[in-house]
Amino acid sequence: MEESLIICEKQEEGVSVITLNRPKVRNALNSELRQQMAELFIQLNEDPETKAIVLTGGDKVFAAGADINDFLTAKTVDVYLRRSERYWRAITDCQKPIIAAVNGYALGGGCELAMHADIIVAGKSAKFGQPEIKIGLMPGAGGTQRLFRAIGKHKAMKMILTGDMIDADEADRMGLVSEVVADDSTLTRAIEIATQLASYSPIALTQIKEVSMLGPDMPLDSALALERKAFQILFDTHDQKEGAKAFLEKRPAEYKGH
Ligand code: CO8
């Protein structure tokens, strides 16, 4: 039987772990894998038991980018008709927190995939890069835009134009990752963070994510108004009242997600 390209495991406490599973080709992201990943994100977004999602490529590698075999003969119209953007959209549309656990290479589409996460935990072995220029190409799934926004013009341009990789500590200094841990702790730490988030109010997490993602591309006054509206909306939720009550009664809150 053929091995699954992607594995999804539900943990206790509302955490689902997605593992890319093409280790022989360094988890190269072919269309089939990306389609399956998109379907999973859509399912998990709807799944009431899943409160936070961990995305990993396993112990050794996160993902070495698009599957270069798919680029050998493809013409403009083929690439256009693939409509790959819908697969990425499924991840950006996911309202739940996504934590990437990155060991080893996160290159090209792999680096772009990691940047779709809200929090990135990197193992010491992690290496990030946008090496497309080295194969006569350029980033095509947000690399030129998300990297720019994450680490600023001059660091991003250096990475995109040279195609050279940076290691975990450099990525940490640049603000490309949230924290760096020992390789054997990457997944555990990502799950620990996801479990922490899963204990919070799901609707408050969703509002934080939505406002934080939309705000930076808006004029500041509009973004602040959006934040205010989201803040106000939460006052009509069970969870907001429960959170305040539980604090004052010195007990853990029981959130319902509404
Ligand atoms: N596509 C296809 N096969 C790959 C890829 C890839 N991206 N990366 C590695 N492989 C294959 C190799 O061909 C090799 O196959 P085989 O065993 O049959 O020879 C196997 O995986 C192992 O690779 P290496 O022997 O090279 O392993 P190393 O550990 O020595 O090196 C590297 C690992 C550094 C990751 C190296 O394989 C490498 O440089 N890979 C290519 C990285 C790259 O250029 N990525 C960018 C691709 S373009 C891109 O991502 C554009 C994104 C645009 C849209 C997003 C769509 C997803």
CSV table of C-alpha atoms in Angstrom, one decimal, residues 13-15 51-53 96-99 118-119 191-202 205 255:
chain,number,residue,atom,x,y,z
A,13,GLU,CA,-6.6,18.7,24.6
A,14,GLY,CA,-7.7,19.9,21.2
A,15,VAL,CA,-4.5,19.8,19.3
A,51,LYS,CA,-8.5,24.2,18.8
A,52,ALA,CA,-4.9,24.6,17.5
A,53,ILE,CA,-2.9,23.0,14.7
A,96,LYS,CA,-7.3,28.5,14.3
A,97,PRO,CA,-3.8,29.1,15.5
A,98,ILE,CA,-1.1,27.2,13.5
A,99,ILE,CA,2.3,26.4,15.0
A,118,ASP,CA,1.3,32.0,13.3
A,119,ILE,CA,4.1,30.7,15.5
A,191,ILE,CA,2.6,20.8,20.9
A,192,GLU,CA,3.1,22.4,24.3
A,193,ILE,CA,2.3,25.9,22.9
A,194,ALA,CA,-0.6,24.5,20.9
A,195,THR,CA,-2.0,22.9,24.1
A,196,GLN,CA,-1.7,26.1,25.9
A,197,LEU,CA,-3.6,27.9,23.2
A,198,ALA,CA,-6.2,25.2,23.1
A,199,SER,CA,-7.0,25.9,26.7
A,200,TYR,CA,-8.0,29.5,25.9
A,201,SER,CA,-11.3,30.8,24.4
A,202,PRO,CA,-11.4,29.6,20.8
A,205,LEU,CA,-8.1,33.3,19.6
A,255,TYR,CA,-14.6,27.9,27.6
